[in-house]
Coordinates of C-alpha atoms in Angstrom, one line a residue:
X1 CA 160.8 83.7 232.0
X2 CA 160.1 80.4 230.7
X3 CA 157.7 78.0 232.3
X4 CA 160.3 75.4 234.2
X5 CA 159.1 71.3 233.6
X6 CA 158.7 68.7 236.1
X7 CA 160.9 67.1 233.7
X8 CA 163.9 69.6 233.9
X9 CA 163.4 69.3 237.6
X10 CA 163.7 65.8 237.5
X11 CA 166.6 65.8 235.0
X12 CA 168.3 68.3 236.4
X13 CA 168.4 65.9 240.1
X14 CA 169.6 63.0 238.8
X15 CA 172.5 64.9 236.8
X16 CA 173.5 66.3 240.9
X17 CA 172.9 62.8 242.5
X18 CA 174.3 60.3 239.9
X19 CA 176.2 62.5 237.5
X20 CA 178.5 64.5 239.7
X21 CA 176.9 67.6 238.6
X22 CA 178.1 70.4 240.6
X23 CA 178.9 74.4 240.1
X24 CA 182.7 74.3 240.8
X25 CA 183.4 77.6 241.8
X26 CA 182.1 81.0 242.4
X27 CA 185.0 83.8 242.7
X28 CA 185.0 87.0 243.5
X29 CA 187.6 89.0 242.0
X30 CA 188.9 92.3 244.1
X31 CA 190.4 95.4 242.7
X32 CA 193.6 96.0 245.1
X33 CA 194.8 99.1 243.4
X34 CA 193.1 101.0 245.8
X35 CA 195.4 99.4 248.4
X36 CA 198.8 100.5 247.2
X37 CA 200.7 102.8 249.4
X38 CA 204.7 103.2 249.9
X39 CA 203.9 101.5 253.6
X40 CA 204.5 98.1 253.7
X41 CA 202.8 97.5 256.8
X42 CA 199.6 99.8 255.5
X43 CA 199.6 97.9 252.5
X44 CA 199.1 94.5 254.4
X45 CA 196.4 95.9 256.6
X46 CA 194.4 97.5 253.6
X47 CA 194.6 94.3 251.8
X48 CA 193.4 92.5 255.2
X49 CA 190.7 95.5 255.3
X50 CA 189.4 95.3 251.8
X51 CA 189.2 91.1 251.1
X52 CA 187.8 90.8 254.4
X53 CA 185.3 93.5 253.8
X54 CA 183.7 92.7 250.5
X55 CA 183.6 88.9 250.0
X56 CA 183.2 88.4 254.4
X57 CA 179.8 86.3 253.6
X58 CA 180.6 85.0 249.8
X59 CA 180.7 81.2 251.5
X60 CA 177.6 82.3 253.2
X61 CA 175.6 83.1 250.5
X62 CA 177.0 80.4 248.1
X63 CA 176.4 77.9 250.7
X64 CA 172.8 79.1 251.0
X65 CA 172.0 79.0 247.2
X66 CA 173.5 75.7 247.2
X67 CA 171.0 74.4 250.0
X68 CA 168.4 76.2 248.1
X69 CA 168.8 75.0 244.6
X70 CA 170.2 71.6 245.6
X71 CA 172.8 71.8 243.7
X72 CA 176.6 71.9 245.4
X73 CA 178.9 74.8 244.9
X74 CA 181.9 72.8 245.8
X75 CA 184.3 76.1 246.1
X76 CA 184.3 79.6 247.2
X77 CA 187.2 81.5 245.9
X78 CA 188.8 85.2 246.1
X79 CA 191.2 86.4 243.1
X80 CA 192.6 89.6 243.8
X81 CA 194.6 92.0 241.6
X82 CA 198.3 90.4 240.2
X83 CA 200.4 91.3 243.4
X84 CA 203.4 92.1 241.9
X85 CA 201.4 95.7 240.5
X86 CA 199.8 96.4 244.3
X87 CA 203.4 95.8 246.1
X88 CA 205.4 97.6 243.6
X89 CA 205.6 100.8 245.6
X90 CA 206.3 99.1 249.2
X91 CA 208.1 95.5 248.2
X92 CA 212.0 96.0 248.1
X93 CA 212.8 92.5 249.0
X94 CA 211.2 89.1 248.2
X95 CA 210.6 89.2 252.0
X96 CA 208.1 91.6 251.4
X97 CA 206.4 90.2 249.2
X98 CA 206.1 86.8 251.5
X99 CA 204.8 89.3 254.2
X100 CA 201.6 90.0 251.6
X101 CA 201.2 86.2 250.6
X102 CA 200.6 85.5 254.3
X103 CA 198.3 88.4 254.8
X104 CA 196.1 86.6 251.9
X105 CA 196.5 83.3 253.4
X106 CA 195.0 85.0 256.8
X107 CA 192.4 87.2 254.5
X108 CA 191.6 83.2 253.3
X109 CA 191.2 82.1 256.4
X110 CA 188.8 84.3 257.9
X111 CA 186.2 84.4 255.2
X112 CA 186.5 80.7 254.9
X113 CA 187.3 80.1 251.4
X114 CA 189.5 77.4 249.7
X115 CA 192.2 79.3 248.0
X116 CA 192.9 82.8 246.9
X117 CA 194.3 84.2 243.7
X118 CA 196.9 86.6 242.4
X119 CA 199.8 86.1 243.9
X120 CA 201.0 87.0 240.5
X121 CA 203.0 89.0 238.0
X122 CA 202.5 90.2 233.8
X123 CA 205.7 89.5 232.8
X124 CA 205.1 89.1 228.9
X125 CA 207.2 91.7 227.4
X126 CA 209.7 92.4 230.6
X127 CA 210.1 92.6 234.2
X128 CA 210.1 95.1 236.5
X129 CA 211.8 95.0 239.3
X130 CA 208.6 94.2 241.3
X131 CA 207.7 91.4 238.9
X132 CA 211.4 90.5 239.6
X133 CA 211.2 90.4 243.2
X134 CA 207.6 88.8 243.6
X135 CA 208.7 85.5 241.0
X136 CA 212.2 85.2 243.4
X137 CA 209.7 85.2 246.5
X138 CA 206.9 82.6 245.1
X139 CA 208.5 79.2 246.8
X140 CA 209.1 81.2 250.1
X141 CA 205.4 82.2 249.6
X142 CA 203.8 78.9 248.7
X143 CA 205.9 77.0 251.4
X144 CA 204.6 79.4 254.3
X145 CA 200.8 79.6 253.1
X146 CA 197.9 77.3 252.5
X147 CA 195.7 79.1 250.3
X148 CA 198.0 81.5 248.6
X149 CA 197.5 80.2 244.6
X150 CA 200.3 82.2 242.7
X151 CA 200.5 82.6 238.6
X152 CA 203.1 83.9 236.1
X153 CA 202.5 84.9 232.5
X154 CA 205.3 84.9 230.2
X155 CA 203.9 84.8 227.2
X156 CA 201.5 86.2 224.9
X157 CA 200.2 86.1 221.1
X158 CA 200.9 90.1 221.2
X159 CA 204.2 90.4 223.0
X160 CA 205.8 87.2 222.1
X161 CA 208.0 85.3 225.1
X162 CA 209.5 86.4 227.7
X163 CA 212.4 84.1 227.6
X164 CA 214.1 85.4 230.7
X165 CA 210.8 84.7 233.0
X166 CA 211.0 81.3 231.2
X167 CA 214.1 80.6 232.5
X168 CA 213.4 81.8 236.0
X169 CA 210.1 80.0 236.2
X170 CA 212.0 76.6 235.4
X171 CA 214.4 77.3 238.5
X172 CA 211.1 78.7 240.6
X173 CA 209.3 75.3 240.3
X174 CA 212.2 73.7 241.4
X175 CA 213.0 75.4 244.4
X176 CA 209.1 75.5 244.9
X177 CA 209.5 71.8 244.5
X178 CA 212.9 71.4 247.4
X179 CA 210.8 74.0 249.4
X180 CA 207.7 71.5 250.1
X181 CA 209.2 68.4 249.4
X182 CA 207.8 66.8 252.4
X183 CA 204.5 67.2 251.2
X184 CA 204.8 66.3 247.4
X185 CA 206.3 69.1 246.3
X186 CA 202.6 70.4 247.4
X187 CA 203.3 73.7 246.5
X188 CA 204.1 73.6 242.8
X189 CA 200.7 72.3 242.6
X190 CA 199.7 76.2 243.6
X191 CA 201.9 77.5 240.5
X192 CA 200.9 78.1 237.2
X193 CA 202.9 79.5 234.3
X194 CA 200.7 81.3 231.2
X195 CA 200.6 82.6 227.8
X196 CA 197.5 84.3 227.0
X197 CA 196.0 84.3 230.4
X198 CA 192.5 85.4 230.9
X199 CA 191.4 88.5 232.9
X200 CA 188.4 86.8 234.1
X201 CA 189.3 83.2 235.3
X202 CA 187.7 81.9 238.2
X203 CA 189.9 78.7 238.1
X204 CA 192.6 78.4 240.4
X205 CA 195.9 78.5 240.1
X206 CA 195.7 80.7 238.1
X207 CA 193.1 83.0 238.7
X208 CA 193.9 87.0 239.3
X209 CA 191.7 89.8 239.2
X210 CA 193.1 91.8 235.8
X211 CA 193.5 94.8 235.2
X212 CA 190.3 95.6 232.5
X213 CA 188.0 94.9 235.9
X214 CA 186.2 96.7 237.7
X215 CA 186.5 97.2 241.6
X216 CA 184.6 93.6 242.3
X217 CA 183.4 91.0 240.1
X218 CA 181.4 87.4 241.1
X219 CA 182.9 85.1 238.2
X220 CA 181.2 81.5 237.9
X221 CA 183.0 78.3 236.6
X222 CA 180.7 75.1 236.2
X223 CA 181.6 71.8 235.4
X224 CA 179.9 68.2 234.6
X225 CA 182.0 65.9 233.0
X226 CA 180.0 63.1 234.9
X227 CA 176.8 64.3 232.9
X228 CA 178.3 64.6 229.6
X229 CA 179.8 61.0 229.9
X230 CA 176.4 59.9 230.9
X231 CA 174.9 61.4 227.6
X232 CA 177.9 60.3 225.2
X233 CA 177.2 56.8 226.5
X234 CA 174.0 56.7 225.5
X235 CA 174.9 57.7 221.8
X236 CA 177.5 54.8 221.0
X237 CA 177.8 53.6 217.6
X238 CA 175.9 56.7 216.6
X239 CA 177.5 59.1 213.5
X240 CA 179.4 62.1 214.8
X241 CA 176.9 64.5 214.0
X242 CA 174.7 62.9 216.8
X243 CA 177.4 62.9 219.3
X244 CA 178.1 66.2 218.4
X245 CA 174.7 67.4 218.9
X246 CA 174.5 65.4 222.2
X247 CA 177.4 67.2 224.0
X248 CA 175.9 70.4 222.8
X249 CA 172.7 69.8 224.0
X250 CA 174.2 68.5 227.6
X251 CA 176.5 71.7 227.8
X252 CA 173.6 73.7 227.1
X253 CA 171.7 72.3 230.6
X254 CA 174.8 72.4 232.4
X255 CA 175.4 76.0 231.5
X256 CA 172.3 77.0 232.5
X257 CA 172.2 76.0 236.0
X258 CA 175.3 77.8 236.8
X259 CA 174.0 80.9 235.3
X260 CA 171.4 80.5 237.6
X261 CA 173.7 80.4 240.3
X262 CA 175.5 83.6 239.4
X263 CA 173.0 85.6 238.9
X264 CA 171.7 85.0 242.3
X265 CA 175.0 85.0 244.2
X266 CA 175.1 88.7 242.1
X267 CA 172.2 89.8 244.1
X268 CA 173.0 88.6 247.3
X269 CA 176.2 90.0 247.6
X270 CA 175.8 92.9 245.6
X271 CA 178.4 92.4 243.3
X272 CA 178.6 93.0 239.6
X273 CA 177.9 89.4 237.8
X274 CA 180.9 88.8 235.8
X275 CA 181.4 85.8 233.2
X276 CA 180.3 82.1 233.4
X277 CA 183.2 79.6 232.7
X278 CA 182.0 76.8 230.8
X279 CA 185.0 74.5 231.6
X280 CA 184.9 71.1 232.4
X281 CA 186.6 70.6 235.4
X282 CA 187.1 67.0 236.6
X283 CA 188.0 65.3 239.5
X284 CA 189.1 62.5 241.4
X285 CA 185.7 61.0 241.7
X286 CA 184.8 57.9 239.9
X287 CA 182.9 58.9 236.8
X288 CA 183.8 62.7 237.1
X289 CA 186.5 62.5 234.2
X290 CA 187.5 63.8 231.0
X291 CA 189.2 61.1 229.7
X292 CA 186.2 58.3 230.5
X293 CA 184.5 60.9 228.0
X294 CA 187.0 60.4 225.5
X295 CA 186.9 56.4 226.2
X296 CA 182.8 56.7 226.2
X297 CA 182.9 57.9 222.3
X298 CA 185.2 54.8 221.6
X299 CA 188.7 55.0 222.4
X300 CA 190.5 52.0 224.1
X301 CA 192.2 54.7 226.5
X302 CA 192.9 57.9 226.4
X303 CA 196.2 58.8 224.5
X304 CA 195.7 56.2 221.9
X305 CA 195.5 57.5 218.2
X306 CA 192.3 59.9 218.0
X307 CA 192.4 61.3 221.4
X308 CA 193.2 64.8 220.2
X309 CA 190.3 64.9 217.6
X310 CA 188.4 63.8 220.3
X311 CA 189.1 66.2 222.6
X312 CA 188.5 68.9 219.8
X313 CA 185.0 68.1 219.4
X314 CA 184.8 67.6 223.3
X315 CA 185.8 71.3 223.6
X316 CA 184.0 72.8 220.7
X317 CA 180.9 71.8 221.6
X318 CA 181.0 72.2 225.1
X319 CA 181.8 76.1 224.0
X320 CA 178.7 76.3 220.9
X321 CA 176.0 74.5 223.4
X322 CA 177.3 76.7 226.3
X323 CA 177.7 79.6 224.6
X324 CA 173.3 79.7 224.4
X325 CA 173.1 79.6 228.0
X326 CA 175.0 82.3 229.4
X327 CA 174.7 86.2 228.9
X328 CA 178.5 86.6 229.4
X329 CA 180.5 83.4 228.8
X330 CA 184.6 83.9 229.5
X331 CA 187.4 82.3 231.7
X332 CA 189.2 79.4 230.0
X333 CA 185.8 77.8 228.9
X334 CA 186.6 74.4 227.3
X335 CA 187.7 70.7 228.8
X336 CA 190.9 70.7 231.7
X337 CA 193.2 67.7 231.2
X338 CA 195.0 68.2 234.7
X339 CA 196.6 64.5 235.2
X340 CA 196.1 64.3 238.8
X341 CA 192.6 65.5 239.3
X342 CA 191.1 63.0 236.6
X343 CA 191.2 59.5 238.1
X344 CA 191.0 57.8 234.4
X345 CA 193.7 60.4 232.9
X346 CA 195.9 59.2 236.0
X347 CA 195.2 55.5 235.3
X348 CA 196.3 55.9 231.4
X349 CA 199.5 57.7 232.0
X350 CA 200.4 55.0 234.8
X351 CA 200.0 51.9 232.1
X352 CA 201.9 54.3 229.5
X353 CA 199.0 55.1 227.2
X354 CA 198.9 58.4 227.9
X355 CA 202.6 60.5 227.6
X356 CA 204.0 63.7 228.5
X357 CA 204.1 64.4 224.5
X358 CA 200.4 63.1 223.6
X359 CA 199.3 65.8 226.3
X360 CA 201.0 68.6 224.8
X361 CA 199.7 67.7 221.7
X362 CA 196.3 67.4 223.3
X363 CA 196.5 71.1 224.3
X364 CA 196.2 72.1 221.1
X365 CA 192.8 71.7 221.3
X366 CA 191.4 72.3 224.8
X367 CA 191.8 74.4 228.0
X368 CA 194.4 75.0 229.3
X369 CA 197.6 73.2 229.1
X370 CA 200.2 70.7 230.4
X371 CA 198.4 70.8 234.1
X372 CA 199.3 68.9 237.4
X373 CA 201.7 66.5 235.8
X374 CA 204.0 65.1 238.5
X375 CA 207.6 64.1 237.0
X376 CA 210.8 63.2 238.4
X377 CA 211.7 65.2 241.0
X378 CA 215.4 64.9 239.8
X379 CA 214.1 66.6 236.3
X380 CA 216.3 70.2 236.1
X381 CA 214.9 73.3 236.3
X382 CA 216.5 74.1 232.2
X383 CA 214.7 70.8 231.2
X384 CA 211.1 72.4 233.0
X385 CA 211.9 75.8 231.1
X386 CA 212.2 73.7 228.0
X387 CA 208.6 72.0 228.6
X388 CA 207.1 75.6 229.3
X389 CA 208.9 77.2 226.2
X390 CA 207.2 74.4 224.2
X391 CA 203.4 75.4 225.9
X392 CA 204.0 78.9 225.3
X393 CA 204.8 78.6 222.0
X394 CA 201.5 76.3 221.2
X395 CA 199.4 79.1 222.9
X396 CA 201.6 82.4 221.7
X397 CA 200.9 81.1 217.5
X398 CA 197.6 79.5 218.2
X399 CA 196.1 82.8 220.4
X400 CA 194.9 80.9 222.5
X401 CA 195.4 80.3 226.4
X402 CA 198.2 77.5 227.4
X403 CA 199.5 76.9 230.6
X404 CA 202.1 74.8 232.5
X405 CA 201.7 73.4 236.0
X406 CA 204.3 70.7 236.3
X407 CA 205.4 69.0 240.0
X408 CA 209.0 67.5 240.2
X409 CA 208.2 65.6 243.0
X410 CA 211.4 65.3 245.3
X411 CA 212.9 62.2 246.0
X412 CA 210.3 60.1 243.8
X413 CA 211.4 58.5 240.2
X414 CA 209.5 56.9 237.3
X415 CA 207.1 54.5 238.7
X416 CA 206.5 55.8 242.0
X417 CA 203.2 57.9 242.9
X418 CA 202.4 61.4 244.3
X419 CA 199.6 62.1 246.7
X420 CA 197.9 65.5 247.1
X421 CA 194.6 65.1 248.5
X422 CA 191.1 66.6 247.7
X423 CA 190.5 68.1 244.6
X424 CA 194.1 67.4 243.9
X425 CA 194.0 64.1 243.6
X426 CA 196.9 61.7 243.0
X427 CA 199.3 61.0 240.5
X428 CA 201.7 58.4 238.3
X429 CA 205.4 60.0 238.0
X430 CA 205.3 60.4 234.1
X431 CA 208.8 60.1 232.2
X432 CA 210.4 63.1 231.0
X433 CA 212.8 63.3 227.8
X434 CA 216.5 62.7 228.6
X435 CA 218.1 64.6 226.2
X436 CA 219.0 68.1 227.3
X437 CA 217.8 72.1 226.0
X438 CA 219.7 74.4 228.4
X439 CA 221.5 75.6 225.6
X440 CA 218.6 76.7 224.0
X441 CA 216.9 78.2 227.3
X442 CA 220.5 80.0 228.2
X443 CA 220.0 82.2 225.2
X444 CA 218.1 84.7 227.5
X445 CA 215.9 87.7 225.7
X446 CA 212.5 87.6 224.3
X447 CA 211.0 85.3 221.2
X448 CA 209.0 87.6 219.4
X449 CA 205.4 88.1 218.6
X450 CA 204.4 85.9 215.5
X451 CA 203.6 87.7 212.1
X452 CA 199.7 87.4 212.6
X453 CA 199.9 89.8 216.0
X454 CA 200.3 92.5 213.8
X455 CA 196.2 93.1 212.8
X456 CA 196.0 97.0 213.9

């Protein structure tokens, strides 16, 4: 192995202590197959059983490399196996379903984590009943859970979209929304809708453990926009080139330290080391932000003309200097836009310089999609199918992974804020377009798969 420097060492510290440098997440993802039985109440114990089993010291060990390395490993996670498979044997109400988000939630609870994902269904191409059952059940779930994270995909570049799980994913966030109004509409923030999800993302919402895994997996997503603002700073003026080779070169160190991290927490646990996520993740801390990137290579605000060129060569870089780094890079692997969770991104769309349609348009080029955008809580569920139509159509002819988590916060209008807390952050109530599509979303059936899908 190559000879560390004092001067990588030293770099390496003040990126943790000024920079916000920090491994977001190591998840483990679980294999529930195993689980499945025609018992309902079997099925809940085994799941208890096997979580509780396999990842009972995984904040243990992540909280010791952590202390170890110096560096923090702000979340320990569990995705497990997209429910609506394991229950499809014992679930013959959305009841039953619930009964299995809370065993997670308890699973959750006793091994410490933060939040645990899967409480999902594969409904690209159709729906079984299952699937059908565990989507009806989600704002029951969400609303009597703390760490349940549930996701949806209804799309995908090979299938097309599933129109009808479009339309009942617009009336889930809704009722989602009703369900925990007196918190937000907290639990929509727990909710993601996909098209082209990955197998292997240790992100949450929307993380499950798919079905190309094998039995476990430790999955690693670092982060960093803190240092990579620090080092686009210090390149103002310069030619893109430069600034090009800068972010490489930063997602390059970044990289590194969290294959560090997974590697080790492989060891320790004894669990196959699956794929580093190079995403940049931000949050609400001051200087931890995608967008003060943006603004640092010389835009006024974020959402001003050049913000999706930007972002471009934000996310392409990040993925060619991480790319070096990593045996086995995977996830989402780019820059997250989420609204709420990026103070700067929160204070552009407040002042109007940063709209619902700029967004979208930004997701063209980055990971993942239209995420944690609170908007009128009076905004109908046809209108929210509309919105995730429009995101699954930019990921289903792109092939790439788009996603929607949208929060019509109850009671609140245009103007008004939504709080969420931690990670979460807070956010602006951004204006939605007036003009209605439930004509278009009460077609029903499938859009299908666009003329490049067909490369057998």
């Amino acid at each position: 192995m190559a000879m560390i420097t004092l001067n990588e060492v030293l770099e390496t510290n003040k990126m943790i202590e000024h920079e916000n440098l920090d491994v977001r997440t190591i998840t483990m993802g679980i294999n529930l197959m195993g689980c499945m039985t025609d018992d309902l109440d079997q099925l809940n114990k085994n799941i208890y059983d096997k979580i509780t089993g396999l990842a009972k010291d995984l904040v243990k060990v992540g909280d010791e490399i952590g202390m170890e390395y110096g560096i923090p490993i702000v979340n320990k996670r569990v995705s497990v196996t997209p429910i609506a498979m394991v229950g499809s044997s014992a679930c013959k109400t959305p009841e039953d379903f619930v009964s299995i988000a809370k065993t997670l939630d308890r699973a959750a609870k006793a091994i410490g984590i933060n939040f645990i994902g899967g409480y999902s269904a594969l409904v690209m191409k159709g729906m079984t009943n299952a699937d059908k059952l565990l989507i009806e059940s989600i704002p029951q779930a969400l609303k009597e859970t703390d760490f349940v994270c549930s996701s949806i995909s209804v799309g995908s570049s090979r299938a097309g979209i599933n129109m009808d799980a479009v339309q009942m994913m617009g009336d889930v966030i809704k009722r989602t929304a009703e369900y925990t109004k007196d918190n937000d509409s907290l639990g929509c923030a727990k909710l993601v809708v996909f098209c082209n999800p990955a197998d292997d993302n240790p992100f949450m919402a929307g993380a499950f453990h798919g079905v190309t895994e094998g039995d476990a997996v430790l999955n690693v997503g670092v982060s960093g926009p803190g240092v990579v603002k620090t080092a686009v700073e210090k390149v103002r003026g310069e030619n893109f080139e430069v600034l090009c080779e800068t972010i490489k070169k930063t997602a390059f160190k970044v990289t590194r330290i969290g294959q560090l991290v997974g590697k080790d927490a492989s060891e320790r646990l004894g669990i196959p080391f699956g794929i580093l996520d190079l995403s940049l993740a931000p949050t609400p801390a001051i200087g931890d932000s995608i967008a003060d990137i943006l603004q640092g290579m010389g835009l006024e605000r974020v959402g001003a003309p050049g913000t999706t060129a930007a972002l471009a060569i934000l996310n392409d870089q990040v993925k060619k200097g991480g790319v070096m780094a990593s045996s086995y890079v995977g996830g989402l692997s780019g820059a997250f836009i989420p609204v709420s969770e990026d103070q700067s991104m929160a204070d552009a769309a407040e002042i109007g310089a940063l709209t619902l349609e700029k967004l979208e348009a930004m997701t063209c080029v980055c990971s993942v999609g239209l995420d944690m955008i609170a908007i009128p809580g009076d905004t109908t569920a046809a209108t929210i199918s509309g919105i995730i139509a429009d995101e699954m159509a930019i990921g289903m002819i792109n092939n790439k992974t788009t996603a929607v988590r949208l929060i019509p916060v109850i009671g609140k209008g245009v103007g008004e804020h939504a709080e969420f807390g931690g990670l979460l952050g807070s956010a602006p109530i951004m204006p939605v377009n007036k003009y209605a599509c439930d004509e278009f979303i009460n077609r029903g059936g499938r859009i299908p798969a666009p003329i490049h899908s067909f490369k057998n």
